[in-house]
Structures are given as C-alpha cells and as structure tokens.
Coordinates of C-alpha atoms in Angstrom, one line a residue:
M608 CA 74.0 91.5 -25.4
P609 CA 74.7 94.8 -23.6
L610 CA 74.6 94.1 -19.7
A611 CA 72.3 96.8 -19.1
A612 CA 69.3 95.3 -20.0
R613 CA 65.4 95.3 -19.6
T614 CA 63.6 93.0 -16.9
A615 CA 60.4 92.3 -15.9
G616 CA 60.4 94.5 -13.5
G617 CA 62.0 97.9 -15.4
N618 CA 65.7 98.8 -16.4
S619 CA 68.3 96.9 -14.5
R620 CA 72.2 95.9 -15.2
C621 CA 71.1 92.4 -15.6
K622 CA 68.0 90.2 -16.3
Q623 CA 66.1 89.3 -13.3
R624 CA 64.3 86.2 -13.8
S625 CA 63.1 83.0 -11.7
C626 CA 62.8 79.4 -12.5
G627 CA 60.0 77.0 -10.6
F628 CA 61.0 73.2 -10.1
Q629 CA 60.5 70.7 -7.7
K630 CA 64.0 69.7 -6.2
P631 CA 63.8 68.7 -3.7
M632 CA 61.1 71.4 -2.9
S633 CA 58.9 73.6 -4.5
L634 CA 61.4 76.6 -5.2
Q635 CA 62.1 79.4 -7.1
L636 CA 65.4 80.1 -8.0
H637 CA 66.1 83.7 -9.1
Y638 CA 69.0 84.3 -11.3
R639 CA 70.3 87.3 -13.0
E640 CA 71.6 86.9 -17.0
A641 CA 73.8 89.3 -18.8
G642 CA 76.5 89.3 -21.4
D643 CA 76.5 87.6 -24.9
P644 CA 73.5 84.6 -25.2
T645 CA 76.2 83.1 -28.0
A646 CA 79.1 82.9 -25.8
P647 CA 80.4 80.2 -23.3
P648 CA 78.1 80.1 -20.1
L649 CA 79.8 81.2 -16.9
I650 CA 78.0 80.4 -13.6
L651 CA 78.7 82.8 -10.8
L652 CA 78.0 81.8 -7.6
H653 CA 78.0 84.1 -4.1
G654 CA 78.5 83.4 -0.4
L655 CA 77.1 83.2 2.9
F656 CA 75.0 86.4 3.6
G657 CA 75.3 87.3 -0.3
S658 CA 73.1 87.6 -3.5
S659 CA 73.5 87.9 -7.3
A660 CA 74.2 91.4 -6.8
N661 CA 77.4 91.2 -5.0
W662 CA 79.2 90.1 -8.8
L663 CA 78.0 93.0 -10.7
G664 CA 81.2 94.5 -10.7
I665 CA 82.7 91.4 -12.1
A666 CA 79.6 90.7 -14.8
R667 CA 79.9 94.2 -16.0
R668 CA 83.8 93.1 -16.7
L669 CA 83.0 89.8 -18.3
A670 CA 80.2 90.3 -20.0
A671 CA 81.8 90.4 -23.3
D672 CA 82.9 87.3 -23.5
F673 CA 80.7 85.6 -21.7
R674 CA 77.0 84.8 -21.3
L675 CA 76.4 85.1 -17.6
I676 CA 73.9 83.7 -15.2
I677 CA 74.2 84.8 -11.8
P678 CA 71.5 82.8 -9.1
D679 CA 70.6 83.9 -5.8
L680 CA 71.1 80.5 -3.9
R681 CA 68.5 79.2 -2.0
N682 CA 67.6 81.2 1.2
H683 CA 69.6 84.1 -0.4
G684 CA 68.3 87.4 -2.5
R685 CA 65.1 87.1 -4.6
S686 CA 65.3 82.9 -4.1
A687 CA 62.7 81.2 -1.6
H688 CA 63.4 80.1 1.4
A689 CA 63.3 76.5 1.9
M690 CA 65.1 73.5 3.9
P691 CA 67.0 71.7 4.0
M692 CA 70.0 73.5 3.4
D693 CA 73.1 72.1 2.5
Y694 CA 75.6 71.4 -0.9
P695 CA 73.6 68.5 -2.3
V696 CA 70.7 70.2 -1.9
M697 CA 72.0 73.5 -3.6
V698 CA 73.8 71.3 -6.4
E699 CA 70.8 70.3 -7.6
D700 CA 68.8 73.0 -7.3
L701 CA 71.6 75.0 -9.7
L702 CA 71.6 71.3 -12.2
A703 CA 68.0 72.6 -12.2
L704 CA 68.4 75.8 -13.4
M705 CA 70.8 74.7 -16.0
D706 CA 68.6 72.2 -17.3
R707 CA 66.1 75.3 -17.3
L708 CA 68.2 77.2 -19.4
G709 CA 69.1 74.8 -22.1
I710 CA 72.8 74.3 -20.7
S711 CA 74.6 70.9 -20.6
A712 CA 78.1 72.1 -19.3
A713 CA 79.2 75.7 -18.2
H714 CA 82.4 77.5 -16.7
L715 CA 81.7 77.7 -12.7
C716 CA 83.0 80.4 -10.4
G717 CA 82.0 80.3 -6.7
H718 CA 83.2 82.6 -3.8
S719 CA 83.0 81.2 -0.1
M720 CA 79.7 79.1 0.0
G721 CA 79.4 79.6 -3.3
G722 CA 82.5 78.2 -3.8
K723 CA 81.8 75.0 -1.9
V724 CA 78.6 74.4 -4.1
A725 CA 80.5 74.6 -7.1
M726 CA 83.0 72.1 -6.0
W727 CA 80.5 69.7 -5.0
L728 CA 79.1 70.0 -8.3
A729 CA 82.4 69.5 -10.0
L730 CA 82.9 66.2 -8.3
Q731 CA 79.7 64.9 -8.3
H732 CA 78.8 65.8 -11.9
P733 CA 81.9 66.9 -13.8
E734 CA 80.4 66.0 -16.9
R735 CA 78.4 69.5 -16.1
L736 CA 81.4 71.6 -15.6
E737 CA 83.8 72.8 -18.2
R738 CA 86.3 75.1 -15.8
L739 CA 86.1 76.0 -12.1
V740 CA 87.3 79.0 -10.4
V741 CA 87.0 78.6 -6.4
A742 CA 87.6 81.9 -4.4
D743 CA 89.0 81.7 -1.3
I744 CA 87.5 78.6 0.2
A745 CA 88.6 75.1 0.2
P746 CA 87.0 71.2 0.4
V747 CA 87.1 71.5 4.1
S748 CA 85.4 72.2 7.3
Y749 CA 85.9 75.4 8.8
S750 CA 85.4 76.6 12.8
H751 CA 84.4 80.2 11.8
R752 CA 82.0 81.8 13.8
F753 CA 79.2 84.0 12.9
D754 CA 77.5 84.4 15.9
A755 CA 78.3 88.5 15.6
I756 CA 76.7 88.8 12.6
F757 CA 73.4 86.6 13.3
D758 CA 73.1 88.5 16.6
G759 CA 73.6 91.9 14.8
L760 CA 71.1 91.2 11.8
Q761 CA 68.5 89.9 14.5
G762 CA 69.0 92.3 16.7
V763 CA 69.0 95.7 15.2
D764 CA 65.3 97.6 15.4
L765 CA 63.7 97.4 12.2
S766 CA 61.0 100.3 12.8
P767 CA 59.3 101.5 9.7
E768 CA 60.6 105.1 10.7
A769 CA 64.5 104.1 10.8
T770 CA 67.0 104.9 8.1
R771 CA 69.4 102.7 6.5
Q772 CA 72.0 104.8 8.2
Q773 CA 70.2 104.6 11.5
I774 CA 70.4 100.4 10.9
D775 CA 73.7 100.3 9.8
Q776 CA 74.8 102.5 12.7
Q777 CA 73.1 99.4 15.5
L778 CA 74.8 96.8 13.3
A779 CA 77.9 98.5 14.0
R780 CA 77.5 97.4 17.8
W781 CA 77.8 93.8 16.5
V782 CA 80.0 94.0 13.2
D783 CA 82.5 96.7 13.5
D784 CA 83.9 96.2 9.9
A785 CA 82.3 98.7 7.5
G786 CA 82.9 96.7 4.4
V787 CA 81.1 93.8 6.1
R788 CA 78.0 96.3 7.3
G789 CA 77.6 97.0 3.6
Y790 CA 77.8 93.7 2.3
L791 CA 74.9 92.9 4.7
L792 CA 73.0 95.6 4.3
Q793 CA 72.9 95.2 0.6
N794 CA 70.0 92.1 1.8
L795 CA 68.2 95.0 3.6
L796 CA 65.0 96.3 1.5
R797 CA 62.0 97.9 2.3
I798 CA 58.3 96.5 1.2
D799 CA 55.3 98.4 1.9
G800 CA 56.9 100.6 4.2
E801 CA 58.5 97.8 6.4
W802 CA 62.3 96.6 6.8
Q803 CA 63.2 93.2 5.8
W804 CA 66.1 90.9 5.5
R805 CA 65.5 88.9 2.3
L806 CA 67.9 86.1 3.9
N807 CA 66.0 83.7 6.0
L808 CA 68.1 84.0 8.8
S809 CA 66.6 81.5 11.0
G810 CA 67.0 79.0 8.5
L811 CA 71.0 79.6 7.8
Q812 CA 71.6 79.4 11.5
A813 CA 70.4 76.2 11.8
A814 CA 72.3 75.2 8.8
L815 CA 75.1 76.7 9.6
P816 CA 77.3 73.6 10.6
E817 CA 76.1 71.9 7.5
L818 CA 77.8 75.4 5.6
L819 CA 80.9 75.4 7.9
S820 CA 81.5 71.6 6.6
F821 CA 82.1 69.8 3.3
P822 CA 80.3 66.5 2.8
E823 CA 82.4 63.6 2.6
V824 CA 83.6 63.0 -0.7
G825 CA 86.2 59.3 0.0
G826 CA 88.6 59.4 -3.1
Q827 CA 86.6 61.5 -5.9
A828 CA 88.5 63.6 -8.1
F829 CA 87.4 66.2 -10.3
P830 CA 89.2 65.7 -13.8
G831 CA 89.0 69.1 -15.2
E832 CA 90.8 72.1 -14.8
A833 CA 90.7 74.1 -11.5
L834 CA 91.3 77.7 -10.5
F835 CA 91.8 77.9 -6.8
L836 CA 92.2 81.8 -5.6
H837 CA 92.8 83.3 -2.2
G838 CA 93.5 86.5 -0.6
S839 CA 96.6 87.3 0.8
C840 CA 95.1 88.8 3.8
S841 CA 92.7 86.0 4.0
D842 CA 92.8 82.9 6.3
Y843 CA 90.4 80.7 4.6
V844 CA 93.1 79.0 2.1
R845 CA 96.0 78.1 4.6
E846 CA 99.1 75.9 3.0
S847 CA 98.3 73.2 4.9
Y848 CA 95.1 72.8 2.6
R849 CA 96.9 72.1 -0.9
P850 CA 97.4 68.6 -0.1
I851 CA 93.4 68.1 0.0
I852 CA 92.9 70.2 -2.5
L853 CA 95.2 68.8 -4.9
R854 CA 93.6 65.3 -3.8
H855 CA 90.2 66.1 -5.2
F856 CA 91.4 68.8 -7.7
P857 CA 94.8 67.1 -9.0
F858 CA 95.0 69.4 -11.8
A859 CA 94.3 72.7 -10.0
R860 CA 96.5 75.9 -9.8
L861 CA 96.7 78.0 -6.6
R862 CA 97.2 81.6 -7.2
M863 CA 97.5 84.3 -4.4
I864 CA 96.0 87.9 -4.8
E865 CA 98.3 90.1 -3.2
G866 CA 96.1 92.9 -0.8
A867 CA 93.1 91.1 -0.6
G868 CA 91.1 89.3 1.8
H869 CA 88.0 87.1 1.8
W870 CA 86.1 89.3 -0.3
L871 CA 88.7 89.3 -3.0
Y872 CA 86.8 90.0 -6.4
A873 CA 85.3 93.0 -4.2
E874 CA 88.4 94.4 -2.9
Q875 CA 90.8 93.3 -5.9
P876 CA 88.5 93.4 -9.1
D877 CA 90.6 94.0 -11.7
K878 CA 93.6 91.2 -10.6
F879 CA 90.8 88.7 -9.9
T880 CA 88.9 89.6 -13.4
A881 CA 92.3 89.0 -14.9
L882 CA 93.3 85.8 -13.4
C883 CA 89.6 84.2 -14.3
C884 CA 89.9 85.6 -18.1
S885 CA 93.4 84.4 -18.1
F886 CA 92.2 80.9 -16.9
F887 CA 89.2 81.0 -19.0
S888 CA 90.4 82.2 -22.1
A889 CA 92.3 78.4 -23.4
D890 CA 88.4 77.9 -23.8
G891 CA 87.7 80.6 -25.9
G892 CA 87.3 83.0 -22.9
C893 CA 88.1 86.8 -22.8

C-alpha cells in the first residue's frame, strides 16, 4: 500500500483514524497507518511535545517493508486529553490499540518519552513485542528541565490576528533553537479562526515528574532483541547508563549516530533508517 493514502478527511500521506476504548478512562487514541498491510507491523512512538506527524519522513522510508502504525500518545496530537499521564497508563493505551487492530505482536520503535513507553511495554508484556528500537533515551530518571518550553507555549500571544511567523518570533524569547521551535509549532493549529495548542499543556506539566522518571522494574529483563540508538551530540544516553540498560535489556545493542542530537531520526534520517532496517531485517524487515 503506498504511503499516500485516503483519509476520512481527504488526502494525506497516511491513513488517519481514531480508536475508542475504556483503558483506564474513555479515550480516543488517534493514529496514522501506512505501508504494506500484509507486512510485519511496526509501531512508531513519538516523544514529549511530539505527535505522529514527527515520524512521516521515516515512514516514507519504511513504508515498502512494514505495516506502520503511528499513534498520537495521550495528551498529544489528535488524541484525547486525559489524566493520569504515566508509563503504565500509556502502555495500556497502546495495548488497547493493538488489540483493536488485531496485532498480537509488533516491532516497536520509540523516541524519548515514546522510548520509555516502548521499554515499559517490553518489560511488562514481552509476548506483545518482536524487536525493540529505543531512540536516545534510557530506563533512568532524568533531571532535564522544560520550564522554558512550558513558559513559552503558555506565554505567547495567540491572538486570532497573529501569524504563525509572529508566534514563532514570540516563542524565540524562551526557546532560541529554531529546530526545537519548529518541532513545538507542529502542535499549533487554527480552529474556527482561533489558534490552539493540540498539547494538553497543563496536564503534561503536572505529569512531568512521572515522565522524567521510569517506573521501578526490580529484576525484570526483556528476553528479546533490542537496539538502543543515541546521538553523538546528545547527553540523554551516557556511558554510565550502559549497565542499567543491559541489566533490563541483556540482548541489547548500543549504537551511536554521529552528527545527531536528541532528535536523531530527524537530524540523520538516512543513518537512522539504515540502522533500524538492518536490525529488523532478521525478522523479515527491509
């Protein structure tokens, strides 16, 4: 199936759908679907402040070899705003989506927060996973602060007469990196003439301590194959984290992508895709 496919609302690069379920609250999880429906399923999970749209470039590269499922995690993108917001709950959301789509097991690739969702699913439900790729994150607690991002997203003037460029210029007072601003501004949309953030900003800010941490896993270990990718310009995966990664993912391979920061799949998409394809190929991938 080509990547450019029909949607309920018109033409898009991916099919876009919503699934309703009751885990643990009434929640509609929006997702995009692309690729070959007869191929091995691969689920792509975005990071904090992201959405399924972040993966479209990678999806085009993988569409010939996988059935791609790309959800918006709760409180992001077109999915519902619902609390609580922690990794066990997000895994339940994902399992419910897999059940609804008839997917008993899938390859999983998660970036940052999405990587933590993927790791928690692997540790709690290894039977639902084939192979795992974790992009620039580790199963540890982080001290990174996002105050400037929250202050900026909540502080910009979203007057109806403002242009997207003007909002970007405002946001630069808090976030000086143009690439990060572009990533954040993917969440800005105009509805009935009014600018709105798709993100549940207050909910995400309240849940940030949970999202920066990782649930207690004790001695649990994922028995399957895993690939941990990190950028050479990122500080999210340090050499000191290697022992804890291997404790819980004993069959993991760790690979660095030169010239990439935290958003490694966007900064080095060809290298990222090549590593993923090589890793998945043993199970019939590209």
